[in-house]
XYZ file of C-alpha atoms in Angstrom:
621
model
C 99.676 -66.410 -118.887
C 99.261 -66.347 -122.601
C 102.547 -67.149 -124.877
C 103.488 -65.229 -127.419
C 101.901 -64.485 -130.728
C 103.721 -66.996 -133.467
C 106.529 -65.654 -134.882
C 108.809 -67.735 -137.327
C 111.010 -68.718 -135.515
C 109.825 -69.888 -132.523
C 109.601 -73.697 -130.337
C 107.365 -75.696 -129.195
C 103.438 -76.564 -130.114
C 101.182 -78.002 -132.521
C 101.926 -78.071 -136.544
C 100.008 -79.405 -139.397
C 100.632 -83.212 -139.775
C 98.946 -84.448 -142.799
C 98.723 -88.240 -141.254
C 96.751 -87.017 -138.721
C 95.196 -83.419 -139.714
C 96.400 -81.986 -137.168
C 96.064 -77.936 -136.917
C 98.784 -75.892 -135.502
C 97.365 -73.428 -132.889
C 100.145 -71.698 -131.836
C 104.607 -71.757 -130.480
C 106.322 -71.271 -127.282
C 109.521 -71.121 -126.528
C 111.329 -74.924 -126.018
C 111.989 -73.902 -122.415
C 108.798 -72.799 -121.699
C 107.500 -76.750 -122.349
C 109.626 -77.521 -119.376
C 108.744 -74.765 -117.159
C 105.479 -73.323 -118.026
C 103.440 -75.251 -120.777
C 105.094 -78.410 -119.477
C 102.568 -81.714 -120.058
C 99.243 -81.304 -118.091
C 99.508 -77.047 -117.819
C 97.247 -75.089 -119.729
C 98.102 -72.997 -122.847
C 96.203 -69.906 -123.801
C 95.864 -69.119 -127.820
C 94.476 -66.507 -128.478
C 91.186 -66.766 -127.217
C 90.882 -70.623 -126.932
C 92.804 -72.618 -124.084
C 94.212 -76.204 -124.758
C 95.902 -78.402 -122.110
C 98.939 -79.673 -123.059
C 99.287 -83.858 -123.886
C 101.043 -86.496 -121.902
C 103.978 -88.423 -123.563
C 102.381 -91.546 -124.678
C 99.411 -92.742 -126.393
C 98.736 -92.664 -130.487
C 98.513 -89.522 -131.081
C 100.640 -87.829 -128.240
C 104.058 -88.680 -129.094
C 106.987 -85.795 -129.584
C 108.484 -86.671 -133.036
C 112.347 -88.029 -132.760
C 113.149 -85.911 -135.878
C 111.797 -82.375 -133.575
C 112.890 -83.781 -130.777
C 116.208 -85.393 -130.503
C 117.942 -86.980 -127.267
C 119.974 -85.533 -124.975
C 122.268 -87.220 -122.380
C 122.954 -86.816 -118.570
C 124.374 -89.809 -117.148
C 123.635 -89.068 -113.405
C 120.614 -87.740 -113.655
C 118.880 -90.219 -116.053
C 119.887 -92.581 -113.119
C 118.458 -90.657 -110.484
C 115.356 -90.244 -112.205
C 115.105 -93.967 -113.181
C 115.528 -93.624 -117.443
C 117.529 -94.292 -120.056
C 117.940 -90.581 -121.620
C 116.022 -87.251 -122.339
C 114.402 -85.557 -124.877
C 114.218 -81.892 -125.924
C 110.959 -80.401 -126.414
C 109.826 -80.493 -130.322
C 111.076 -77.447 -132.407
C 108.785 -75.437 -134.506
C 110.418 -73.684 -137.370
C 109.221 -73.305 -140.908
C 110.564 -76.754 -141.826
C 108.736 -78.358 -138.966
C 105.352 -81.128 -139.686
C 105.088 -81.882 -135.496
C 105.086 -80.505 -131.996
C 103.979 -80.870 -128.855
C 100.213 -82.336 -128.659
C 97.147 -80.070 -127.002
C 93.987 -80.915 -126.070
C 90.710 -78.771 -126.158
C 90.401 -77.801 -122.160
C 88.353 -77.009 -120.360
C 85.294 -78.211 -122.576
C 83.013 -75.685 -120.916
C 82.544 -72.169 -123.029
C 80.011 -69.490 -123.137
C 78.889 -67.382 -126.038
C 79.352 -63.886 -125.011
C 76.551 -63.006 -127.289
C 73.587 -65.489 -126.706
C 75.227 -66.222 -122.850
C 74.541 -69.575 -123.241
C 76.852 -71.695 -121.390
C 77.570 -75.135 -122.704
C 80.504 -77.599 -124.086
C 82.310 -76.432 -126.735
C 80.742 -78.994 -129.728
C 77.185 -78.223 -128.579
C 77.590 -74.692 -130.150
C 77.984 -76.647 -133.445
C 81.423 -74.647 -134.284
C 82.167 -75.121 -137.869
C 85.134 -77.417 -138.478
C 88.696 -75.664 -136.957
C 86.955 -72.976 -135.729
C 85.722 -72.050 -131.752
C 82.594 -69.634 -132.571
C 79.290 -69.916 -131.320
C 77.199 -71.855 -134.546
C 74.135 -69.769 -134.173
C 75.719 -66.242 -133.130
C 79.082 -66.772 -135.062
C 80.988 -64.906 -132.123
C 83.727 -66.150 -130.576
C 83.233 -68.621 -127.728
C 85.088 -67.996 -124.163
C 86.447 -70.859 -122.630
C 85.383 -71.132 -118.666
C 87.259 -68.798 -116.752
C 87.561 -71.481 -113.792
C 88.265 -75.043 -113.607
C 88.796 -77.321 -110.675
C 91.888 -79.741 -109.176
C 92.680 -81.416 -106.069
C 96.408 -81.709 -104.428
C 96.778 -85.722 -106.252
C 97.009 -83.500 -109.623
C 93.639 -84.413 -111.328
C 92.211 -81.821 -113.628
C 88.144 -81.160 -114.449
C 85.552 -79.112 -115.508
C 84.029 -76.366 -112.755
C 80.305 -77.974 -111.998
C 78.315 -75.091 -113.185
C 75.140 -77.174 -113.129
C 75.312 -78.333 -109.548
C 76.446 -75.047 -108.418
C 73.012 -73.334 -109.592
C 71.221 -76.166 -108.565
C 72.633 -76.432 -105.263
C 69.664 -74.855 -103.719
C 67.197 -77.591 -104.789
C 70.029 -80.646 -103.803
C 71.784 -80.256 -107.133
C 74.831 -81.505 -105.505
C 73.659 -85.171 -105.479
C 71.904 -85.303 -108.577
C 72.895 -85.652 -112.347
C 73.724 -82.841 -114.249
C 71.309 -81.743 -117.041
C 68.769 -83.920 -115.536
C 66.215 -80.574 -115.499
C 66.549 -80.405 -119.691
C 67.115 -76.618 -118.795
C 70.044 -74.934 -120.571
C 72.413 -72.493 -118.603
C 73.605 -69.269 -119.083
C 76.421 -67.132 -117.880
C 76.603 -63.162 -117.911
C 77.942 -60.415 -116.282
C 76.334 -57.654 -114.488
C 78.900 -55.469 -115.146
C 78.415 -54.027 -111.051
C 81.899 -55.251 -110.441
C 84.528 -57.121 -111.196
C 84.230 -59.436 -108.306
C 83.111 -62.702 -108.342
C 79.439 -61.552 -107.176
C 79.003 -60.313 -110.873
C 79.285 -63.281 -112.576
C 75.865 -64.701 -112.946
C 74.951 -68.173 -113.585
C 71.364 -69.291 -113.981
C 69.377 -72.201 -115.928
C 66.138 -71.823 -118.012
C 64.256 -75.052 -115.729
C 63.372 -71.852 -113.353
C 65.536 -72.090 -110.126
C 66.949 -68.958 -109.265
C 70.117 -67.810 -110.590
C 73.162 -67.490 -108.745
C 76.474 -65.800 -108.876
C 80.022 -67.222 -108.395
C 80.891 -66.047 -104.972
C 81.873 -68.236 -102.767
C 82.917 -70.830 -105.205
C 86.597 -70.097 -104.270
C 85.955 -71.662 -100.804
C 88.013 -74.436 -99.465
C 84.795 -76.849 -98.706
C 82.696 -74.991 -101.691
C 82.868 -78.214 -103.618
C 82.778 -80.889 -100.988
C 79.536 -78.713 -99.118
C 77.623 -80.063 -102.372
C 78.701 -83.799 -101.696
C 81.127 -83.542 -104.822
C 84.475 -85.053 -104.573
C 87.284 -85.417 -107.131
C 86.470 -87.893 -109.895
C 90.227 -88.434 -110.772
C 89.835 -87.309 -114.102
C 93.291 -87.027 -116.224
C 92.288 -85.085 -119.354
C 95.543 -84.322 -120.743
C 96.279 -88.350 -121.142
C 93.390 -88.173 -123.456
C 89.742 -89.917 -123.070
C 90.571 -93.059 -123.537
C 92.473 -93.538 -119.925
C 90.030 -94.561 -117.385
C 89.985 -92.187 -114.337
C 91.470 -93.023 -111.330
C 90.014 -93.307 -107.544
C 90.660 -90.939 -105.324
C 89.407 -89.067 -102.345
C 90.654 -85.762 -102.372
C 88.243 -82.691 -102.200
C 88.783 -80.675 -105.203
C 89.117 -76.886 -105.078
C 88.452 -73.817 -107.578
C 90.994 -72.423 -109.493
C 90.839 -69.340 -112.163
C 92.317 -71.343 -115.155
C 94.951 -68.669 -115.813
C 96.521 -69.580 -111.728
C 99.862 -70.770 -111.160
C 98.264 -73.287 -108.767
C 97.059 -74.756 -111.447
C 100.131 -76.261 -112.548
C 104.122 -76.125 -111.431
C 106.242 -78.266 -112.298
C 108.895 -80.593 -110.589
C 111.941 -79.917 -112.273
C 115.241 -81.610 -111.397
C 118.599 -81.009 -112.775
C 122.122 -81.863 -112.190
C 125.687 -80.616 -114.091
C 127.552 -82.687 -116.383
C 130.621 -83.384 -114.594
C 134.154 -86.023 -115.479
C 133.832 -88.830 -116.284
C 130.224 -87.922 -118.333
C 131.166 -84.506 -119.686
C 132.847 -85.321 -123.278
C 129.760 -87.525 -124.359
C 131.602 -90.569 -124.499
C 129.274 -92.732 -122.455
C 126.228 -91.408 -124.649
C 126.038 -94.411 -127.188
C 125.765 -96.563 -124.083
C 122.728 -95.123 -122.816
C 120.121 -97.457 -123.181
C 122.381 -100.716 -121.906
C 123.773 -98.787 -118.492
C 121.196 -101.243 -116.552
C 122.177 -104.281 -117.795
C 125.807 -103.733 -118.097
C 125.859 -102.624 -114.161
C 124.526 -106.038 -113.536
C 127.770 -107.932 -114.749
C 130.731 -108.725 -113.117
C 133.478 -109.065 -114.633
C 135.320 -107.224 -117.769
C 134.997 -110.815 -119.976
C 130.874 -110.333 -119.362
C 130.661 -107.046 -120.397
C 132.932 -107.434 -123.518
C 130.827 -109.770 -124.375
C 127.652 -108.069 -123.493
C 128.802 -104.880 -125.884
C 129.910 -107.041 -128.820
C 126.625 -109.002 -128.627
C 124.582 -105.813 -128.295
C 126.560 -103.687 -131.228
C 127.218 -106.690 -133.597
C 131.088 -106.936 -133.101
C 131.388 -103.209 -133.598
C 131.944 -101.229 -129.649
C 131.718 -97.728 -129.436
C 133.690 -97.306 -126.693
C 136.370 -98.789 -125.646
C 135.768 -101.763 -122.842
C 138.298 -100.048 -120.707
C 136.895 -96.713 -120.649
C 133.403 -98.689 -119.799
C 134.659 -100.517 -116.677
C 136.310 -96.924 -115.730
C 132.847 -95.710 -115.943
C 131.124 -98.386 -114.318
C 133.315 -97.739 -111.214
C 132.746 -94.231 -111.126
C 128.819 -94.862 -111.184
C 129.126 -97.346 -108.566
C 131.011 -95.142 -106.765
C 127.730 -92.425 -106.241
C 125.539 -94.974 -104.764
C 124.943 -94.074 -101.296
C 126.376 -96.658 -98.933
C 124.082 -98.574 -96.058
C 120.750 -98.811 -98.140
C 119.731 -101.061 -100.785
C 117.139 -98.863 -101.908
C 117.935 -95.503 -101.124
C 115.164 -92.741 -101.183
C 115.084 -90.296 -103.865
C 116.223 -87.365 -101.639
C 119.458 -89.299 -100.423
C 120.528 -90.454 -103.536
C 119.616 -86.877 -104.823
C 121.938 -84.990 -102.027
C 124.879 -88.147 -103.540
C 124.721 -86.415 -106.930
C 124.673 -83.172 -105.034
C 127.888 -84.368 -102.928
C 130.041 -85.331 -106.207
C 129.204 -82.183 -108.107
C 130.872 -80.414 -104.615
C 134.026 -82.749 -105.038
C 134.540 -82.112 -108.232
C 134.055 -78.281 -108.290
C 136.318 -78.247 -105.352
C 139.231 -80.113 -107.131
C 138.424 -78.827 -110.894
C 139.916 -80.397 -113.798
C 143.122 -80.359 -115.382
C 144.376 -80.313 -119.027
C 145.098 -83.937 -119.045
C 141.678 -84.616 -117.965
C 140.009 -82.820 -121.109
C 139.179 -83.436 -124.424
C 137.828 -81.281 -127.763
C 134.584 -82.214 -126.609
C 134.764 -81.472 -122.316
C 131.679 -79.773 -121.029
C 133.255 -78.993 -118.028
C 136.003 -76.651 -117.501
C 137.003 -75.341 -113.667
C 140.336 -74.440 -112.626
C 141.549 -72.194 -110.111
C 142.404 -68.909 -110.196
C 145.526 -67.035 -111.649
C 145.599 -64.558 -108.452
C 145.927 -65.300 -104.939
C 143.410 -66.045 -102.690
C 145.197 -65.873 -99.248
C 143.176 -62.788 -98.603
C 139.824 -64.184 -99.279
C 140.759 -66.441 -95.978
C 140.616 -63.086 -94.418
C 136.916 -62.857 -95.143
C 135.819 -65.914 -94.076
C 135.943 -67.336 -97.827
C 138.613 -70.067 -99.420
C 138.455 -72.556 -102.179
C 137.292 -70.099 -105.420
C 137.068 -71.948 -108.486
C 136.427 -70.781 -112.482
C 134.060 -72.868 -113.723
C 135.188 -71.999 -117.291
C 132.493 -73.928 -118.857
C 129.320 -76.146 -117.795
C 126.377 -77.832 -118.647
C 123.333 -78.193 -117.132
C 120.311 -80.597 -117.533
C 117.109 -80.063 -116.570
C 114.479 -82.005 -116.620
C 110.517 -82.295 -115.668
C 109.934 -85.099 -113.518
C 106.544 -84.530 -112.650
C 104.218 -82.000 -111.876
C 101.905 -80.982 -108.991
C 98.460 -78.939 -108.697
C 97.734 -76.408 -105.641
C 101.376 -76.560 -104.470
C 102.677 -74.223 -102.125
C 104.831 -72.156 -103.769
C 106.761 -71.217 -100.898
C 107.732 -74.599 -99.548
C 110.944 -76.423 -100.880
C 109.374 -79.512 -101.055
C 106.836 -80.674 -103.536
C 103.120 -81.754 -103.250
C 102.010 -85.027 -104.989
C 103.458 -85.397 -108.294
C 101.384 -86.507 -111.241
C 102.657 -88.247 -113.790
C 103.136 -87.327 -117.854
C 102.171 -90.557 -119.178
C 99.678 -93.039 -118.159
C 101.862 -96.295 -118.464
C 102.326 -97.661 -115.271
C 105.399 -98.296 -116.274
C 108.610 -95.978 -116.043
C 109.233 -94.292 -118.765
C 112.381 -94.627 -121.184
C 112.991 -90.724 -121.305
C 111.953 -87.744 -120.219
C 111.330 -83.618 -121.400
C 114.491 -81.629 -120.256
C 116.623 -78.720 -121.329
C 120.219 -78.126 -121.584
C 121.799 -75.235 -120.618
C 125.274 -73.873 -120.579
C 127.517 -71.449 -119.408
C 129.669 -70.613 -116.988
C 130.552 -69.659 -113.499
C 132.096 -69.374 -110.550
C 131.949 -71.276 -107.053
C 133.575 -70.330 -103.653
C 133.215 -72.210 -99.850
C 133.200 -71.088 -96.455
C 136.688 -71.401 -94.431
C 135.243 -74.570 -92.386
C 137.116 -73.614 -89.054
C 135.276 -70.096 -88.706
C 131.930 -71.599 -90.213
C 132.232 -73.968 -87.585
C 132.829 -71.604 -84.537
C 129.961 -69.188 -86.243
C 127.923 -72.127 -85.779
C 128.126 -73.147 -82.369
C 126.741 -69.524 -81.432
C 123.309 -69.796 -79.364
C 122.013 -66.544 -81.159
C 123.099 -68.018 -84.435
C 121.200 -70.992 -84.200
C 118.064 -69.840 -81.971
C 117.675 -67.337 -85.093
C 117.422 -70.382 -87.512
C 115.684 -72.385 -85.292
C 112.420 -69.770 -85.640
C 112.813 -70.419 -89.451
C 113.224 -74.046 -89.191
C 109.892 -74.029 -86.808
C 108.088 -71.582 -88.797
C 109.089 -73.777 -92.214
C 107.781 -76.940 -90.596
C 104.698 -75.946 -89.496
C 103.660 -74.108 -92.770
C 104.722 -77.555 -94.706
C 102.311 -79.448 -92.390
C 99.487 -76.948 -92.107
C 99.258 -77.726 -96.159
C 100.373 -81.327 -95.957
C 97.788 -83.953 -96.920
C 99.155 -86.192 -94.504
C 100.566 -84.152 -91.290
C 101.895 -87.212 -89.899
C 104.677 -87.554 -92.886
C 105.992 -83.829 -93.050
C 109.665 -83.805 -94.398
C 112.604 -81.887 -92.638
C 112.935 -78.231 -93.615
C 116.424 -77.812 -94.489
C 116.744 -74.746 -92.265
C 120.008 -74.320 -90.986
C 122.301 -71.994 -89.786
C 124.775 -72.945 -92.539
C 122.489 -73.521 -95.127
C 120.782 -69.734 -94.233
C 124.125 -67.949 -94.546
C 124.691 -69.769 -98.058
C 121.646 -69.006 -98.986
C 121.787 -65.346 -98.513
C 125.397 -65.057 -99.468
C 124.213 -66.524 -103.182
C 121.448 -63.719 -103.483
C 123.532 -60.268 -102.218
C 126.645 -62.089 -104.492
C 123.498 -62.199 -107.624
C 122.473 -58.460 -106.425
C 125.875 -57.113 -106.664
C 127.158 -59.042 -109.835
C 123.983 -57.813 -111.752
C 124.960 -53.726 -110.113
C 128.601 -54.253 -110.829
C 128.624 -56.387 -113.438
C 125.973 -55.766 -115.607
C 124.330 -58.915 -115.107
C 120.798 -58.976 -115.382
C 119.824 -60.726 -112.155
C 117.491 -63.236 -113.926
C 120.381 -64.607 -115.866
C 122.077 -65.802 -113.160
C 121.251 -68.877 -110.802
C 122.775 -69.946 -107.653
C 123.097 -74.113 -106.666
C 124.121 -74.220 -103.142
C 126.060 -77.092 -101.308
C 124.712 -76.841 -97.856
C 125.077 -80.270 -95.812
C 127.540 -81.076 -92.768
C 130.314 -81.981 -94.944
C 129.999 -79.254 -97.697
C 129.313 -75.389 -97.172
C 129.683 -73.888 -101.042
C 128.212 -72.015 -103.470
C 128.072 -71.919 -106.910
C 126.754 -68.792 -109.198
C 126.310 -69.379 -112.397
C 124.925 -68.128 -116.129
C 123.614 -71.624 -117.191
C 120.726 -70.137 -119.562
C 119.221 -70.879 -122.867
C 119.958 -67.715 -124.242
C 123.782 -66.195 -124.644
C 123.448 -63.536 -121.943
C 126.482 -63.862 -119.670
C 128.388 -66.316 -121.181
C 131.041 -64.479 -122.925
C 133.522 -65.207 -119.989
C 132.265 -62.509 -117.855
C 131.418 -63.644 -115.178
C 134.509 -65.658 -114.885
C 136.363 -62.833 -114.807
C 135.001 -61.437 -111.734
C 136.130 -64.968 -109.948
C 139.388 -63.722 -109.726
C 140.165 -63.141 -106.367
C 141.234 -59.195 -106.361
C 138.022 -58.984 -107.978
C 136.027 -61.615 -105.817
C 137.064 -59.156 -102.680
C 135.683 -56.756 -103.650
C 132.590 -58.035 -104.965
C 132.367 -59.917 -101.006
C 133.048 -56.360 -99.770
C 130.596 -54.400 -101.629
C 127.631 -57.372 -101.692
C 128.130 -57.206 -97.732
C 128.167 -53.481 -96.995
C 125.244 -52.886 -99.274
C 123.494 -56.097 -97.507
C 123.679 -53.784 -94.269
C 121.069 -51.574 -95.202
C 117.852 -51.962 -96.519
C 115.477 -48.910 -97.620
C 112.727 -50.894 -95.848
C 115.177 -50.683 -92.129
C 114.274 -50.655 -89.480
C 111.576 -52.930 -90.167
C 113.025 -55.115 -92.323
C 115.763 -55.716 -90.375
C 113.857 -55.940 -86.644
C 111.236 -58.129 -88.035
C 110.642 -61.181 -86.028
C 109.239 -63.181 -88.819
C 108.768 -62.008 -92.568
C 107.576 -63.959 -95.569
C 104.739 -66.421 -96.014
C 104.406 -68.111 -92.376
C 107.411 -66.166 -91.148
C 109.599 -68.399 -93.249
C 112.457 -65.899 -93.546
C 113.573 -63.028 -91.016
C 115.245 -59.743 -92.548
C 114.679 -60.480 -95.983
C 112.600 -58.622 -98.577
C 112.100 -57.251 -102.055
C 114.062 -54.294 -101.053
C 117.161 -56.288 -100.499
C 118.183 -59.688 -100.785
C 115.116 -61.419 -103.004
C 115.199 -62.523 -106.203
C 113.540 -63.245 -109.390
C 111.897 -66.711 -109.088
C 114.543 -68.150 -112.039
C 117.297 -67.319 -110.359
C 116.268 -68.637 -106.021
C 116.354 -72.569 -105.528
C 114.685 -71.987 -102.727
C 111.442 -69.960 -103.771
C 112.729 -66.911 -102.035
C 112.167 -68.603 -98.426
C 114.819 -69.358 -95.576
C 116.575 -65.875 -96.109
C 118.070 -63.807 -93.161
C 120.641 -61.300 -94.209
C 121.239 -60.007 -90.198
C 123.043 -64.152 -90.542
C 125.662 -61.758 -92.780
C 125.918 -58.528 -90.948
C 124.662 -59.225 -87.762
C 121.639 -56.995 -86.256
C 121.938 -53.366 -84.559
C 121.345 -55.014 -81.034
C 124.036 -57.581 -81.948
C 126.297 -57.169 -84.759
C 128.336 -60.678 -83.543
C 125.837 -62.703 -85.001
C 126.716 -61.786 -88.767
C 129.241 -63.997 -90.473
C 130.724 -61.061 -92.152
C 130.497 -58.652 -89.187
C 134.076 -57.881 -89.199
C 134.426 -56.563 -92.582
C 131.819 -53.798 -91.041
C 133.378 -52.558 -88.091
């Protein structure tokens, strides 16, 4: 994907610093450095291609005056750092962005063919032509990675020398110099011709894309790292790296993690306490921490000790009881559990201030008939903010598993680091629950649960089929609850962006699926202003929020793809969902948690043979 032409006003990549003569080669959006040119992705500019620079070393640093802090309380915790930073801006008055990196190295000169790294053409200074044929060089169409997230150049010279044991020699050994051309019979990978001028026979790039192509000529993964820079050795490791076109989403996705701002850490009180949350949790009493802040601040506190201890309670209060060191995922469903409390509960005018990020109450109309549908507890989320931030990322994940691959890091300290990139969003919403009594009587169905069973099974065994070790495959989260929420977010997007005139991309669901929560919430949490103009609040009024339950269900009963969508016995990559498709309940990628997977809308209206199983059968008979 290439971004954008530069425009002037724009976000996000490399400006002229005169300290360092740096050249600016292009802007992206700020988002897009947390979801798509995040650290270690690749960047196309024009016709050059740059990977983007971890977060520490000299030269690789986001500027605090671009790229100013931003506060989450919870999920700084969870991720184990004091705050966040937004990605560097890039307007006229900018001198810094985001760091890139010349990658890969590997170019060919569509004129001459030759096929070398980029300074061996002798380019003149800021420029990427060829120095003899002054055309403009094309960086290598393929690179390669393995699943622990190193990055490297494709092998050309052992792939053309593979014939004569190339494999276990050193490159350029022969003193010959390669070429690459096309023979313009195709546009397969058969056309692409490599050969070298020491005389062995030249050979095309098929096959190359094979699983074992690399590890068939005794090369394994040399753990190279190249957007932490040179200077960071490379690390062991014994994965067998595989071929990727450099342009893949394979290549790079990211590990994003977010949570909403909720009471007590929505007004940004607790901000100028950021960096001393570690060391204050270790104290006691209210004397030591008194005298912890004056110490710290030099006499002046920002916030009052009261309002600390308060605050200090209500941390304490999210760590999950009967481990000393939870893992990640438990203390990530924890933050999950209090975000359910609180949207079920809201806030009330005594509880806000001028500067509340967080605004739910409940509705002006009545809800008794929503009871009638199976649905109870709507709330208006009036107002919200949302954090996101990149944790990590991960090379030749599967994009239709809900769990992540190995992460790789964005800086090379060994170290945690004190922040990370993130984004906030905000906007608005509105979030509803199952009535518990009927979910749990829907439940105890054997048809009900046999039919997420196959999903569960199905989910499972694609997760260890791409595993790297089968022996530790995580859970899928497939459940009969978690199905029906699931679905019920996506035909509630569908019909909000028909009736509503939502685009569907603009809207994301979060789902609260565990044994003691069964909610959803839909929201308009983007970086742009579409949606948040109180309309979709509106429609979480519960005259309104009938209908809408109504509608989203009756039109969830057909699809244009029925009868096979709906008598499918397996659909989706690995049979991970059942009657879902494009035709009816999927959605665009930025708006599914779930990557489109564990869908089943016959869990909603039941199937022809046996209308009982849908949750919302009645409302169809």
């Amino acid at each position: 994907m290439t971004p954008p032409p530069s425009r002037r006003r724009g976000a996000g990549t490399e400006r002229r610093a005169p300290a360092h003569n740096l050249l600016r080669r292009g802007a992206v959006r700020r988002s897009q450095m947390i979801t798509t040119y995040g650290v270690g992705s690749l960047v196309a500019v024009d016709h050059e291609s740059f990977v983007v620079s971890g977060l520490d070393g000299a030269d690789d640093h986001w500027s605090s005056d671009e790229s100013p802090r931003i506060h989450e309380r919870r999920l700084a915790r969870l991720l184990g750092v004091q705050y966040f930073r937004l990605p560097p801006a890039s307007d006229e008055s900018s001198k810094d962005g985001a760091r890139v990196r010349r990658f890969p190295l590997m170019h060919s000169c569509p004129e001459c063919s030759e096929l070398r790294r980029h300074r061996d053409f002798n380019p003149p200074p800021g420029r990427s032509v060829c120095g003899t044929c002054e055309a403009d060089l094309v960086p290598s169409r393929f690179v390669i990675a393995c699943e622990a997230g190193h990055l490297d150049e494709f092998p050309y010279w052992h792939w053309v020398h593979r014939a004569t044991g190339g494999g276990t020699t050193t490159a350029g050994q022969c003193g010959g110099t390669l070429t690459l051309r096309s023979s313009g019979r195709s546009s397969s990978l058969r056309s692409i011709i490599v050969s070298c001028s020491c005389g062995v026979p030249e050979v095309s790039m098929e096959g190359s894309f094979r699983r074992k192509a690399l590890k068939d000529l005794g090369l394994g993964c040399r753990g190279t790292r190249p957007w932490l820079g040179t200077s960071v050795p490379a690390q062991t490791c014994g994965s067998a790296p595989r071929t990727l076109q450099r342009g893949s989403s394979a290549v790079w996705q990211p590990v994003l993690k977010s949570a909403l701002s909720i009471p007590p850490w929505s007004d940004g009180r607790a901000d100028p306490l950021a960096e001393h949350w570690a060391e204050l949790r270790e104290l006691n009493s209210r004397e030591q921490v008194e005298m912890c802040l004056k110490f710290t601040f030099k006499g002046e506190i920002p916030v009052p000790v009261d309002e600390v201890m308060a605050l200090l309670d209500a941390e304490r209060e999210e760590d999950p009881e009967g481990e000393e060191t939870p893992a990640f995922d438990h203390r990530y469903r924890a933050l999950r559990h209090k975000e359910y409390e609180r949207l079920r509960t809201g806030n009330d005018e005594r509880e806000r201030s001028r500067d509340e990020q967080f605004v739910c109450e409940t509705p002006l109309g009545d809800p008794a008939e929503l009871r009638l549908l199976g649905v109870t507890g709507p709330m208006l989320v009036k107002k919200l903010r949302e954090v996101r931030a990149l944790k990590a990322f991960t090379r030749l994940a599967d994009l239709d598993s809900t769990t992540e691959g190995k992460e790789a890091a964005l800086s090379a300290s060994e170290q945690a680091p004190a922040w990370l990139p993130a984004m906030e969003v905000r906007g608005e919403g509105v979030f509803l629950r199952l009535d518990a009594d009927r979910l749990d009587a829907w439940e105890r169905s054997t048809v009900v649960a046999a039919r997420a069973e196959r999903m569960r099974t199905a989910h499972e065994r694609l997760i260890q089929q791409r595993a790297s070790d089968p022996t530790r495959v995580p859970a899928s989260p497939a459940t009969p609850r978690m199905v029906l929420l699931h679905t019920l977010a996506h035909v509630l997007i569908n019909e909000w962006s028909l009736d509503a005139g939502y685009p569907a991309a603009s809207l994301r669901e979060r789902l609260y699926a565990d044994d003691d929560m069964a909610g959803i919430l839909v929201y308009t949490a983007t970086s742009d202003s579409a949606g948040s103009l109180g309309g979709l609040v509106a429609q979480g009024e519960p005259d309104r929020l009938i209908h809408t339950i109504d509608a989203a269900v009756r039109r969830a009963e057909w699809c244009s793809s029925d009868p096979l969508c709906v008598e499918s016995e397996a659909s989706g990559t690995g049979g991970t969902n059942l009657a879902a498709c494009h035709a009816c309940v999927m959605l665009p990628e930025t708006s599914c948690e779930h990557n489109n997977i564990l869908l089943d809308r016959a869990l909603l209206v039941g199937t022809p043979e046996d209308p009982r199983i849908g949750f919302f059968a009645h409302l169809l008979s």
